Coordinates of C-alpha atoms in Angstrom, one line a residue:
Chain A
M1 CA -27.6 33.1 -28.1
T2 CA -30.5 35.8 -27.4
A3 CA -30.0 39.4 -27.2
V4 CA -31.3 39.1 -23.8
A5 CA -28.6 40.2 -21.6
T6 CA -28.2 36.6 -19.0
P7 CA -27.3 37.1 -15.6
P8 CA -23.7 36.3 -14.5
A9 CA -23.6 32.1 -14.1
R10 CA -21.6 32.6 -11.0
P11 CA -22.9 34.2 -7.6
R12 CA -22.1 37.7 -7.2
A13 CA -18.4 37.8 -5.5
L14 CA -18.6 38.7 -1.9
T15 CA -16.6 42.4 -1.7
F16 CA -17.4 44.1 1.8
G17 CA -15.9 47.4 0.9
N18 CA -17.3 48.3 3.6
V19 CA -14.8 50.8 5.2
W20 CA -16.4 50.8 8.6
L21 CA -15.4 47.3 9.6
S22 CA -11.7 48.0 8.7
V23 CA -12.2 51.5 10.9
I24 CA -13.2 49.2 13.7
L25 CA -10.6 46.5 13.4
V26 CA -8.2 49.1 13.4
A27 CA -9.4 51.0 16.4
I28 CA -9.2 47.3 18.1
M29 CA -5.8 46.9 17.5
F30 CA -4.9 49.9 18.5
I31 CA -6.5 50.0 21.9
Y32 CA -4.9 46.1 22.3
P33 CA -1.5 47.4 24.0
F34 CA -2.9 49.6 26.4
F35 CA -5.2 46.7 27.7
F36 CA -3.0 43.6 27.2
G37 CA 0.8 45.0 27.3
K38 CA 1.7 41.8 29.0
T39 CA 1.0 39.6 25.7
L40 CA 2.7 42.2 23.3
N41 CA 4.5 38.7 21.5
F42 CA 1.1 37.5 21.2
G43 CA 0.0 40.8 19.6
I44 CA 3.0 41.3 17.0
S45 CA 2.7 37.7 15.8
T46 CA -1.1 38.4 15.4
L47 CA -0.2 41.4 13.3
L48 CA 2.2 40.5 11.4
F49 CA 0.6 37.0 10.1
A50 CA -2.5 39.3 9.5
G51 CA -0.3 41.3 7.3
F52 CA 0.9 38.5 5.2
A53 CA -2.7 37.1 4.5
M54 CA -3.4 40.8 3.6
S55 CA -0.3 40.6 1.4
W56 CA -0.8 37.2 0.0
N57 CA -4.5 38.3 -0.7
I58 CA -3.6 40.8 -3.5
L59 CA -2.5 37.8 -5.7
G60 CA -4.2 34.8 -3.9
G61 CA -7.6 36.4 -3.3
W62 CA -8.3 39.4 -5.5
A63 CA -6.3 37.6 -8.6
G64 CA -7.3 34.2 -7.4
Q65 CA -4.0 32.9 -8.1
T66 CA -3.2 30.4 -4.9
S67 CA 0.1 30.7 -4.7
L68 CA 2.0 28.3 -1.5
G69 CA 5.4 29.8 -2.0
H70 CA 4.9 33.2 -0.5
A71 CA 7.4 32.6 2.5
A72 CA 10.0 32.8 -0.1
L73 CA 9.2 36.3 -0.6
L74 CA 8.8 36.8 3.4
G75 CA 12.3 35.4 3.7
I76 CA 14.1 37.6 1.0
G77 CA 12.7 40.7 2.8
A78 CA 13.8 39.3 6.2
Y79 CA 17.5 38.0 4.7
T80 CA 18.2 41.4 3.2
M81 CA 17.1 43.4 5.5
T82 CA 19.3 41.6 8.5
L83 CA 22.5 41.3 5.9
L84 CA 22.2 45.0 5.3
A85 CA 21.8 46.2 9.1
T86 CA 25.5 45.4 9.7
P87 CA 27.0 48.6 9.1
E88 CA 30.2 47.2 7.1
R89 CA 27.8 46.2 4.5
L90 CA 26.8 49.9 3.8
P91 CA 28.3 52.6 2.0
P92 CA 29.5 55.1 4.7
F93 CA 27.1 57.8 3.8
L94 CA 24.2 55.3 4.1
A95 CA 25.4 53.8 7.6
S96 CA 22.9 56.2 9.7
P97 CA 20.2 55.9 12.1
L98 CA 18.1 54.5 9.2
A99 CA 20.4 51.8 8.4
P100 CA 18.1 48.9 8.6
W101 CA 15.5 50.4 6.8
W102 CA 17.5 50.6 3.7
G103 CA 17.8 47.1 4.2
A104 CA 14.0 46.4 4.2
L105 CA 13.7 49.2 1.0
V106 CA 16.2 46.8 -0.8
G107 CA 14.7 43.8 0.4
M108 CA 11.2 44.8 -1.4
V109 CA 12.9 45.9 -4.6
I110 CA 14.8 42.1 -4.8
A111 CA 11.4 40.6 -3.8
V112 CA 9.3 42.7 -6.7
A113 CA 11.9 41.4 -9.2
V114 CA 11.9 38.2 -8.2
A115 CA 8.4 38.1 -8.3
A116 CA 8.2 39.7 -11.6
V117 CA 10.8 36.9 -13.5
W118 CA 8.8 34.0 -11.3
G119 CA 5.1 35.4 -12.5
W120 CA 6.0 35.9 -15.8
L121 CA 7.6 32.6 -15.9
T122 CA 4.4 30.7 -14.4
F123 CA 1.5 32.6 -14.8
R124 CA 0.7 30.3 -17.7
L125 CA -0.1 27.6 -15.8
Q126 CA -3.5 27.4 -14.5
G127 CA -5.0 26.4 -10.7
S128 CA -3.3 23.7 -9.4
Y129 CA -0.7 23.8 -11.7
F130 CA 0.4 27.2 -10.6
A131 CA 0.1 26.5 -6.9
L132 CA 2.9 23.4 -7.8
S133 CA 4.9 25.8 -9.5
T134 CA 5.1 28.2 -6.7
I135 CA 6.2 25.3 -4.5
A136 CA 8.8 24.2 -6.7
V137 CA 10.3 28.2 -7.1
A138 CA 10.1 28.7 -3.3
L139 CA 11.7 25.3 -2.5
V140 CA 14.8 26.2 -4.8
I141 CA 15.3 29.5 -3.2
R142 CA 15.2 27.7 0.2
L143 CA 17.9 25.1 -0.9
I144 CA 19.8 28.3 -1.7
A145 CA 19.7 29.8 1.3
I146 CA 20.6 26.7 3.2
N147 CA 23.6 26.1 1.1
S148 CA 25.5 29.5 0.7
N149 CA 27.6 31.0 3.0
W150 CA 26.3 35.0 2.6
T151 CA 23.2 33.4 4.3
G152 CA 24.6 31.8 7.0
G153 CA 23.6 28.6 5.5
A154 CA 21.3 26.3 7.6
E155 CA 21.9 28.2 10.9
G156 CA 20.6 31.3 9.7
L157 CA 21.5 35.1 10.9
F158 CA 21.5 37.0 13.7
M159 CA 20.0 40.3 13.8
P160 CA 23.2 42.9 14.7
D161 CA 22.9 45.7 17.2
L162 CA 20.8 48.3 15.6
P163 CA 21.2 51.7 15.8
K164 CA 18.3 53.9 17.6
P165 CA 16.5 56.1 15.2
F166 CA 15.3 58.9 17.0
G167 CA 15.7 56.9 20.3
F168 CA 13.7 54.2 19.6
D169 CA 14.6 50.8 20.4
L170 CA 13.7 48.3 17.4
F171 CA 14.2 45.7 19.8
D172 CA 11.5 46.7 22.2
R173 CA 8.3 45.1 21.8
Q174 CA 6.4 48.2 22.3
V175 CA 7.9 49.6 19.4
E176 CA 7.7 46.5 17.6
Y177 CA 4.0 46.4 17.9
W178 CA 3.4 49.9 16.3
L179 CA 5.5 48.8 13.8
A180 CA 3.3 45.7 13.0
F181 CA 0.5 47.9 13.4
G182 CA 1.6 50.4 11.0
F183 CA 2.4 47.7 8.5
V184 CA -1.4 45.8 8.8
V185 CA -2.9 49.7 8.4
L186 CA -0.6 49.8 5.3
T187 CA -2.0 46.8 3.9
L188 CA -5.0 47.5 4.8
V189 CA -5.2 50.7 3.0
I190 CA -3.6 49.7 -0.1
T191 CA -6.2 46.8 -0.3
H192 CA -9.0 49.5 0.2
F193 CA -8.0 51.4 -2.3
I194 CA -7.3 48.8 -5.1
R195 CA -10.5 47.3 -4.7
R196 CA -12.0 50.6 -5.6
S197 CA -9.5 51.2 -8.5
R198 CA -9.4 50.2 -11.9
M199 CA -6.8 47.3 -11.5
G200 CA -9.2 46.2 -8.5
Y201 CA -11.9 45.4 -11.1
A202 CA -9.8 44.4 -13.8
L203 CA -8.0 41.7 -11.2
Q204 CA -11.9 40.5 -10.1
A205 CA -12.7 40.0 -13.7
V206 CA -9.6 38.0 -14.0
R207 CA -10.4 35.6 -11.1
E208 CA -13.8 35.4 -12.3
D209 CA -13.6 34.8 -15.7
E210 CA -10.0 35.3 -17.6
D211 CA -11.3 34.7 -21.3
G212 CA -14.2 37.2 -20.6
A213 CA -11.5 39.9 -18.8
R214 CA -9.5 39.7 -21.9
A215 CA -13.0 40.0 -24.5
L216 CA -13.0 43.5 -22.1
G217 CA -9.8 44.5 -23.1
I218 CA -8.1 43.4 -19.9
D219 CA -4.4 42.0 -20.0
P220 CA -5.0 38.9 -17.8
A221 CA -1.2 38.2 -17.6
R222 CA -0.3 42.1 -16.9
M223 CA -2.6 42.6 -14.1
K224 CA -2.0 39.2 -12.4
L225 CA 1.9 40.2 -12.5
L226 CA 1.2 43.9 -11.0
A227 CA -0.5 41.9 -8.3
F228 CA 2.4 39.4 -7.7
M229 CA 5.0 42.4 -7.6
L230 CA 2.7 44.4 -5.2
S231 CA 2.1 41.2 -3.1
A232 CA 6.2 40.8 -3.0
A233 CA 6.4 44.1 -2.1
L234 CA 4.3 44.2 1.2
M235 CA 5.4 40.7 2.1
A236 CA 9.3 41.5 2.0
L237 CA 8.3 44.7 4.5
G238 CA 6.7 42.3 6.3
G239 CA 9.5 39.9 6.4
S240 CA 12.1 42.8 7.4
L241 CA 9.5 43.5 10.4
Y242 CA 9.3 39.6 11.3
A243 CA 13.3 39.5 11.3
L244 CA 13.4 42.5 13.7
Y245 CA 11.1 40.6 15.9
L246 CA 12.4 37.1 15.5
Q247 CA 15.9 38.8 16.1
A248 CA 17.5 35.4 14.9
F249 CA 16.2 33.0 11.9
E250 CA 17.0 30.2 10.1
P251 CA 16.0 28.9 6.7
H252 CA 13.7 26.1 8.8
T253 CA 11.6 28.9 10.2
I254 CA 11.2 31.5 7.9
L255 CA 11.5 29.4 4.3
E256 CA 9.4 26.5 4.8
L257 CA 6.4 25.2 2.5
P258 CA 4.3 24.9 6.0
L259 CA 4.5 28.6 6.5
S260 CA 3.6 29.8 2.9
I261 CA 0.7 27.4 3.1
Q262 CA -0.1 28.7 7.0
I263 CA -0.1 32.2 5.1
A264 CA -2.3 31.4 2.2
L265 CA -5.0 29.1 4.7
L266 CA -5.1 32.3 6.9
A267 CA -6.7 34.6 4.1
I268 CA -8.6 31.4 2.4
I269 CA -10.3 30.6 6.0
G270 CA -11.2 34.4 6.7
G271 CA -12.2 34.8 3.4
R272 CA -10.3 35.7 0.1
T273 CA -12.7 37.8 -2.2
T274 CA -12.9 40.5 0.8
I275 CA -10.7 43.1 1.8
Q276 CA -11.1 42.3 5.6
G277 CA -11.4 38.2 5.5
P278 CA -7.4 37.7 5.7
L279 CA -6.9 40.0 8.6
I280 CA -10.1 38.3 10.5
G281 CA -8.8 34.8 9.6
A282 CA -5.6 36.1 11.3
L283 CA -6.9 36.9 14.4
V284 CA -9.2 34.3 14.9
L285 CA -6.8 31.8 14.3
S286 CA -4.4 33.5 16.3
I287 CA -6.6 33.4 19.4
F288 CA -7.8 29.7 18.5
G289 CA -3.9 28.9 18.9
E290 CA -3.6 30.6 21.8
V291 CA -6.4 28.7 23.5
F292 CA -5.6 25.5 22.2
R293 CA -1.7 26.1 22.7
N294 CA -1.5 24.1 26.2
V295 CA -3.6 21.2 24.6
F296 CA -1.8 20.8 21.3
S297 CA 1.7 22.1 22.3
N298 CA 3.7 22.1 18.9
A299 CA 0.7 20.6 16.7
N300 CA -0.6 24.0 16.2
L301 CA -1.6 23.5 12.4
L302 CA -4.0 21.0 13.2
I303 CA -6.5 23.5 14.0
Y304 CA -5.8 25.1 10.8
G305 CA -6.5 21.8 9.2
V306 CA -9.6 21.2 10.7
L307 CA -10.8 24.6 10.3
I308 CA -9.4 24.7 6.0
L309 CA -11.3 21.3 5.9
L310 CA -14.7 22.8 7.5
V311 CA -14.4 26.1 5.7
T312 CA -13.8 24.3 2.2
L313 CA -16.8 21.8 2.9
F314 CA -19.5 24.4 4.3
A315 CA -18.2 28.1 3.8
P316 CA -16.6 28.4 0.4
N317 CA -16.3 32.1 1.0
G318 CA -14.8 31.8 4.9
I319 CA -15.7 33.2 7.8
M320 CA -16.6 36.2 5.9
G321 CA -19.0 34.6 4.1
L322 CA -20.9 33.3 6.9
F323 CA -21.1 36.9 8.1
Q324 CA -22.4 38.4 5.2
R325 CA -25.0 35.3 4.6
A326 CA -25.7 36.1 8.5
S327 CA -26.3 39.8 7.9
S328 CA -28.5 39.2 4.9
K329 CA -30.6 37.3 6.5
L330 CA -30.9 40.1 8.8
G331 CA -31.6 42.6 6.1
T332 CA -28.5 44.5 6.7
A333 CA -26.4 43.8 4.1
R334 CA -25.3 46.3 1.6
Chain B
M1 CA 37.4 6.0 -17.4
D2 CA 39.4 3.6 -15.1
E3 CA 37.9 0.6 -13.6
V4 CA 36.9 2.7 -10.4
A5 CA 35.2 5.3 -12.1
V6 CA 32.9 2.7 -13.9
T7 CA 32.1 1.0 -10.9
A8 CA 31.4 4.1 -9.1
F9 CA 29.0 5.3 -12.0
F10 CA 27.1 2.1 -12.0
Q11 CA 27.2 2.3 -8.2
T12 CA 25.0 5.9 -8.2
L13 CA 23.2 4.3 -11.1
V14 CA 21.9 1.3 -9.2
Q15 CA 21.1 3.5 -6.3
G16 CA 19.3 5.8 -8.2
L17 CA 17.2 3.6 -9.9
L18 CA 16.1 1.8 -6.8
T19 CA 15.3 4.8 -5.2
G20 CA 13.7 5.8 -8.1
G21 CA 11.3 2.8 -8.0
L22 CA 10.0 4.0 -4.5
Y23 CA 9.4 7.6 -6.0
A24 CA 7.3 6.0 -9.0
L25 CA 5.1 3.7 -6.1
I26 CA 4.6 7.2 -4.6
G27 CA 3.9 8.8 -8.1
T28 CA 1.7 6.2 -9.4
G29 CA -0.9 6.6 -6.6
L30 CA -0.9 10.2 -7.1
S31 CA -1.2 10.2 -10.9
L32 CA -3.8 7.4 -10.7
I33 CA -5.9 9.5 -8.6
F34 CA -5.4 12.6 -10.9
G35 CA -6.1 10.4 -14.1
V36 CA -9.3 9.2 -12.5
M37 CA -10.7 12.5 -10.4
R38 CA -8.8 15.3 -11.8
V39 CA -8.0 16.0 -7.9
I40 CA -4.1 16.9 -7.5
N41 CA -3.6 14.9 -3.7
F42 CA -1.7 17.3 -1.3
A43 CA -1.8 14.8 1.4
H44 CA 0.0 12.0 -0.4
G45 CA 2.9 12.5 1.7
D46 CA 0.8 12.3 4.7
F47 CA -0.3 9.1 3.7
L48 CA 3.2 7.8 3.2
A49 CA 3.9 9.1 6.6
I50 CA 1.1 7.1 8.3
G51 CA 2.4 4.0 6.7
M52 CA 5.7 4.6 8.5
F53 CA 4.5 5.4 11.5
I54 CA 2.1 2.3 11.6
T55 CA 5.2 0.2 10.7
L56 CA 6.9 1.7 13.6
A57 CA 4.0 1.4 16.2
L58 CA 3.9 -2.4 15.4
F59 CA 7.5 -2.8 15.6
K60 CA 7.5 -1.0 18.9
A61 CA 4.5 -2.8 20.3
F62 CA 5.0 -6.4 19.0
N63 CA 8.6 -6.3 17.5
L64 CA 6.6 -7.0 14.2
D65 CA 9.1 -7.4 11.4
P66 CA 8.8 -4.0 9.4
Y67 CA 7.5 -5.9 6.0
L68 CA 4.8 -7.6 7.7
S69 CA 3.1 -4.2 8.5
L70 CA 2.1 -4.0 4.6
L71 CA -0.7 -6.7 6.4
V72 CA -1.9 -3.9 8.2
A73 CA -0.9 -0.5 6.4
A74 CA -2.4 -1.6 3.0
P75 CA -5.6 -2.0 3.6
L76 CA -5.9 0.6 6.2
G77 CA -4.4 3.0 3.6
F78 CA -7.1 1.8 1.4
G79 CA -10.0 2.1 3.7
L80 CA -8.9 5.8 4.9
G81 CA -8.7 6.7 1.1
Y82 CA -12.3 5.4 0.5
F83 CA -13.6 7.1 3.7
I84 CA -11.9 10.4 2.6
Q85 CA -13.4 10.3 -0.7
R86 CA -16.7 9.8 0.4
V87 CA -16.9 12.2 3.4
V88 CA -14.9 14.7 1.9
L89 CA -14.1 15.1 -1.2
S90 CA -17.5 13.7 -3.1
K91 CA -19.3 16.7 -1.2
L92 CA -17.3 19.4 -3.0
G93 CA -19.3 18.8 -6.3
D94 CA -18.5 21.6 -9.0
R95 CA -15.9 23.0 -6.6
L96 CA -13.5 19.8 -6.7
G97 CA -11.1 21.5 -8.8
E98 CA -10.0 24.3 -6.0
G99 CA -11.9 22.7 -3.1
S100 CA -9.9 19.4 -3.7
M101 CA -6.1 21.2 -3.2
L102 CA -7.5 22.9 0.0
A103 CA -9.0 19.9 1.0
T104 CA -6.4 17.7 0.8
L105 CA -3.9 20.4 2.4
G106 CA -6.1 20.4 5.4
L107 CA -6.4 16.6 5.6
G108 CA -2.7 16.7 5.4
L109 CA -2.3 19.3 8.4
I110 CA -4.6 17.5 10.2
I111 CA -2.6 13.8 9.5
S112 CA 1.0 15.4 10.4
N113 CA -0.3 17.2 13.6
T114 CA -2.3 14.3 14.7
L115 CA 0.7 12.2 14.3
L116 CA 2.9 14.9 16.1
L117 CA 0.5 14.8 19.3
G118 CA 0.5 11.0 19.0
F119 CA 4.3 10.5 18.3
G120 CA 6.6 13.6 19.4
A121 CA 8.5 15.7 16.8
Q122 CA 12.0 13.2 17.4
P123 CA 13.1 11.2 14.5
Q124 CA 12.5 7.6 15.2
S125 CA 13.8 4.4 13.7
I126 CA 13.6 1.2 13.9
N127 CA 16.2 -1.2 14.2
V128 CA 16.4 -4.5 12.3
P129 CA 19.8 -6.1 12.0
Y130 CA 19.3 -7.2 8.0
A131 CA 18.2 -3.8 7.1
I132 CA 21.8 -2.3 6.9
N133 CA 23.0 -5.4 5.1
T134 CA 24.5 -5.0 1.6
F135 CA 25.6 -7.5 -1.2
K136 CA 28.3 -7.4 -4.0
F137 CA 26.9 -7.5 -7.8
A138 CA 29.3 -7.0 -10.2
G139 CA 31.6 -4.4 -7.6
V140 CA 28.4 -2.7 -6.9
Q141 CA 27.2 -2.6 -3.7
V142 CA 23.1 -3.1 -3.3
S143 CA 21.1 -2.4 0.1
I144 CA 18.9 -5.4 0.8
S145 CA 16.0 -3.4 2.2
L146 CA 16.2 -1.0 -1.0
L147 CA 16.3 -4.2 -3.7
I148 CA 13.2 -4.9 -1.1
A149 CA 11.5 -1.8 -1.4
G150 CA 12.3 -2.2 -5.5
L151 CA 11.2 -5.5 -5.9
G152 CA 7.9 -4.3 -3.6
T153 CA 7.6 -1.4 -5.9
V154 CA 7.5 -3.6 -9.3
L155 CA 5.0 -5.9 -7.4
V156 CA 2.3 -3.5 -6.8
I157 CA 2.6 -1.8 -10.0
S158 CA 2.4 -5.2 -11.8
A159 CA -0.8 -6.3 -9.8
L160 CA -2.3 -2.2 -10.6
N161 CA -1.9 -3.2 -14.0
L162 CA -3.6 -6.5 -13.7
V163 CA -6.4 -4.9 -11.8
L164 CA -6.7 -2.4 -14.7
Y165 CA -6.3 -4.3 -17.9
R166 CA -7.4 -7.8 -16.6
T167 CA -10.9 -7.2 -14.3
E168 CA -14.4 -5.6 -14.4
L169 CA -13.2 -3.2 -11.7
G170 CA -10.5 -2.2 -13.9
R171 CA -12.9 -1.7 -17.0
A172 CA -14.9 0.5 -14.7
I173 CA -11.9 2.7 -13.5
R174 CA -10.6 3.3 -17.0
A175 CA -13.9 3.9 -18.3
T176 CA -14.5 6.7 -15.3
A177 CA -11.2 8.2 -16.1
Q178 CA -11.9 8.4 -19.6
N179 CA -15.5 9.7 -19.5
P180 CA -17.4 9.9 -16.1
L181 CA -20.9 10.9 -17.6
G182 CA -20.4 8.0 -20.2
A183 CA -19.7 5.3 -17.9
E184 CA -22.3 6.4 -15.4
L185 CA -24.8 5.8 -18.3
Q186 CA -23.2 2.4 -18.8
G187 CA -24.3 1.6 -15.0
V188 CA -21.2 2.3 -13.8
K189 CA -21.3 3.7 -10.2
T190 CA -18.5 6.2 -10.8
S191 CA -18.8 7.7 -6.8
N192 CA -18.1 4.1 -5.9
I193 CA -15.1 4.0 -8.4
Q194 CA -13.7 7.1 -7.6
A195 CA -13.8 6.1 -3.8
I196 CA -12.0 2.9 -4.6
V197 CA -9.4 4.9 -6.7
F198 CA -8.5 7.3 -4.0
G199 CA -8.4 4.5 -1.8
M200 CA -5.7 2.6 -4.0
G201 CA -4.0 6.0 -4.3
V202 CA -3.4 5.9 -0.5
S203 CA -2.6 2.7 0.2
F204 CA 0.0 3.1 -2.5
A205 CA 1.4 5.6 -0.8
A206 CA 1.3 3.6 3.0
I207 CA 2.6 0.9 1.3
A208 CA 5.9 3.0 -0.2
G209 CA 6.2 4.2 3.8
V210 CA 6.2 0.6 5.1
L211 CA 8.8 -0.4 2.6
L212 CA 10.9 3.1 3.4
M213 CA 11.0 2.9 7.0
P214 CA 13.6 0.0 7.5
L215 CA 16.1 2.5 5.2
L216 CA 15.5 5.9 6.9
Y217 CA 14.4 7.3 10.2
T218 CA 10.5 9.1 10.4
F219 CA 9.3 12.3 11.8
P220 CA 5.6 13.3 11.6
T221 CA 6.1 16.0 8.6
V222 CA 8.3 13.4 6.7
G223 CA 5.7 13.5 4.1
E224 CA 6.7 17.2 3.0
N225 CA 9.7 16.0 1.4
Y226 CA 8.0 12.9 -0.2
V227 CA 4.8 14.9 -1.7
T228 CA 7.2 17.1 -3.6
K229 CA 9.1 14.2 -5.1
A230 CA 5.8 12.3 -6.1
F231 CA 4.4 16.0 -7.7
I232 CA 7.5 15.9 -9.7
V233 CA 7.5 12.3 -10.7
T234 CA 3.9 13.0 -11.8
V235 CA 4.3 16.0 -13.8
L236 CA 7.7 14.7 -15.4
G237 CA 5.5 11.4 -16.7
G238 CA 2.6 13.3 -17.4
L239 CA -0.5 13.8 -14.8
G240 CA -2.7 11.1 -14.8
N241 CA -0.6 8.7 -17.4
L242 CA 0.5 5.4 -15.0
P243 CA 3.7 4.2 -17.0
G244 CA 4.6 7.7 -17.6
A245 CA 4.8 8.2 -13.4
V246 CA 6.8 5.0 -13.3
V247 CA 9.4 6.5 -15.8
G248 CA 9.3 9.6 -14.2
G249 CA 10.1 8.3 -10.7
L250 CA 13.0 6.3 -12.2
V251 CA 14.4 9.5 -14.1
L252 CA 14.0 11.7 -10.8
G253 CA 15.7 8.8 -8.9
V254 CA 18.6 8.6 -11.5
I255 CA 18.8 12.6 -11.5
E256 CA 19.3 12.8 -7.8
S257 CA 21.5 10.0 -7.4
L258 CA 23.7 11.6 -10.3
G259 CA 23.5 15.1 -9.6
A260 CA 24.3 14.2 -6.0
F261 CA 27.9 12.1 -7.0
Y262 CA 28.7 14.3 -9.6
V263 CA 28.0 17.8 -8.7
S264 CA 27.1 18.4 -5.4
N265 CA 25.2 16.4 -2.7
N266 CA 23.8 19.7 -1.2
Y267 CA 22.0 20.8 -4.0
R268 CA 20.2 16.8 -4.0
D269 CA 16.9 18.2 -4.2
A270 CA 17.2 20.8 -6.1
Y271 CA 18.1 18.7 -9.4
G272 CA 14.5 17.2 -9.5
L273 CA 12.8 20.6 -8.9
I274 CA 14.4 22.2 -11.4
V275 CA 13.3 19.8 -13.8
F276 CA 10.3 19.7 -12.6
L277 CA 9.8 23.9 -13.4
L278 CA 11.6 23.3 -16.7
V279 CA 8.9 20.2 -17.8
L280 CA 6.1 22.5 -16.3
L281 CA 6.9 25.5 -18.3
L282 CA 8.1 23.8 -21.6
R283 CA 5.8 20.7 -21.5
P284 CA 3.2 20.2 -19.0
E285 CA 1.7 17.1 -20.6
G286 CA 4.8 15.6 -19.3
L287 CA 8.3 14.5 -20.8
F288 CA 6.5 11.3 -22.5
G289 CA 3.5 11.2 -25.1
K290 CA 2.2 13.9 -27.0
T291 CA -1.0 14.3 -25.3
V292 CA -2.1 14.1 -22.0
K293 CA -3.0 10.0 -22.1
R294 CA -5.4 8.9 -19.3
V295 CA -5.1 5.6 -17.5

């Protein structure tokens, strides 16, 4: 070892702290319903998946822990909200117009608790081993949902009639669009905030070099656990909105492995080391999916498979990575 | 225990061992690939699905006996695996660890969705009269197809052992697994060896698919169930440990079978998952052996 400080061996992580890109994306999402009011379903599902991908990314991207079991956390949100939306299940003083949102809140708390135990158990595993363990935990949660009575078993649950808080009908697609929009903006703001926070820098350090991070006085296990809990809370919130949107769901649609993989791939294809990557991944893949819907009918994940293969081979930093490489060639990179 | 209970126990045990044999075959392919290449193949279940659908297609088109499909599925699986390693995995270079996980996930999605386009989502099965036959041995009912599947597994794994320990190729494979750089220096073309090994692993999965087809119905995402079984089997035995994969497969088959019979059939898949998590957390090197043994 020489006294000369050596530059980091890895290429500098892509960061794109660019707030303006986020503002532009939010503006596009804001004007969407005014121009495409007839395709609100497409808009809502795209936004929800964008939010899921960004929530996943707090653990999967910023902390670098590839989870293939996040659908379980989404499911916890969806199930808790639907179960607690039935007024008889709530103490009378809570059965107010805000009823469904208590369920969303409880779902978030449960998801955070599950993530805490889950992470505490599995964070000693590295790389692909961690990914394998997340599959197993999520599959166990799925089996419980399928085989329990209170979850509706394999038939799943129906969202009951909901009160209309302040006159908003929660089954109105217009209302649901703005809820999904709010979810995405919240997730985006939180990710921006983390990026500039102590926690954000610590997480990136852990991702790039866990031993190095420890040497700097960062506790990697604690940081990963915090990221997992935050990711879980947002996932569960998104899950409760997804339940509102679906109105009826079963374990098969909301807890299966392909959904977990889909969410992870959105973030990775878009660019997991960036803030807006998962959002862009969700937008691009939704548009692709819509364009090819007639060709591929229900084989909609084919395009995910092709894209993740291309990204892995040719663009390790995802669409945002390509974007940054292009812009740095033009000399406009930050 | 009265006689009925004893017979029921042995019935369950035999059922578990025979199913476990198939898990062992799937797990051996996965473990072989991991042992030599350090790659966890997330598309393994989808290669099994390919084997099943080849059998289905040949049966529908030519009324071909399902077991004769092995002659097509095994070499085709090998070729496919060889090709994938050459065209995709070998291009990942020093990003192989994370990259291979994503690449094989992507390949799996491409395979299952292509099958969906070609064959539709409906579960399909083939109807051969002898497949549902059983015979009684000491009071225990044994399904003929399950027995054939078990024997097939024994044959394939014995053949693999002969190749690994009696041939020059096997020596090269073991050398590549132990020390790729050292093997390369001794004149082993490790890139070719890795492609051969990936081909063998895929071929095993396809063979398992063929052997399963007379027993079950198939659908494009059928591999999903089996890829988790394969992960459990290999982790139980220790990743990259071939004898471990065989024992792991039998253990998983027996645990599932006994659990389903004595506890609850609804949680059949959960027993394996829980054992899997426990082993992953407490003994990541596997149930057997003090250190991670390689091929």
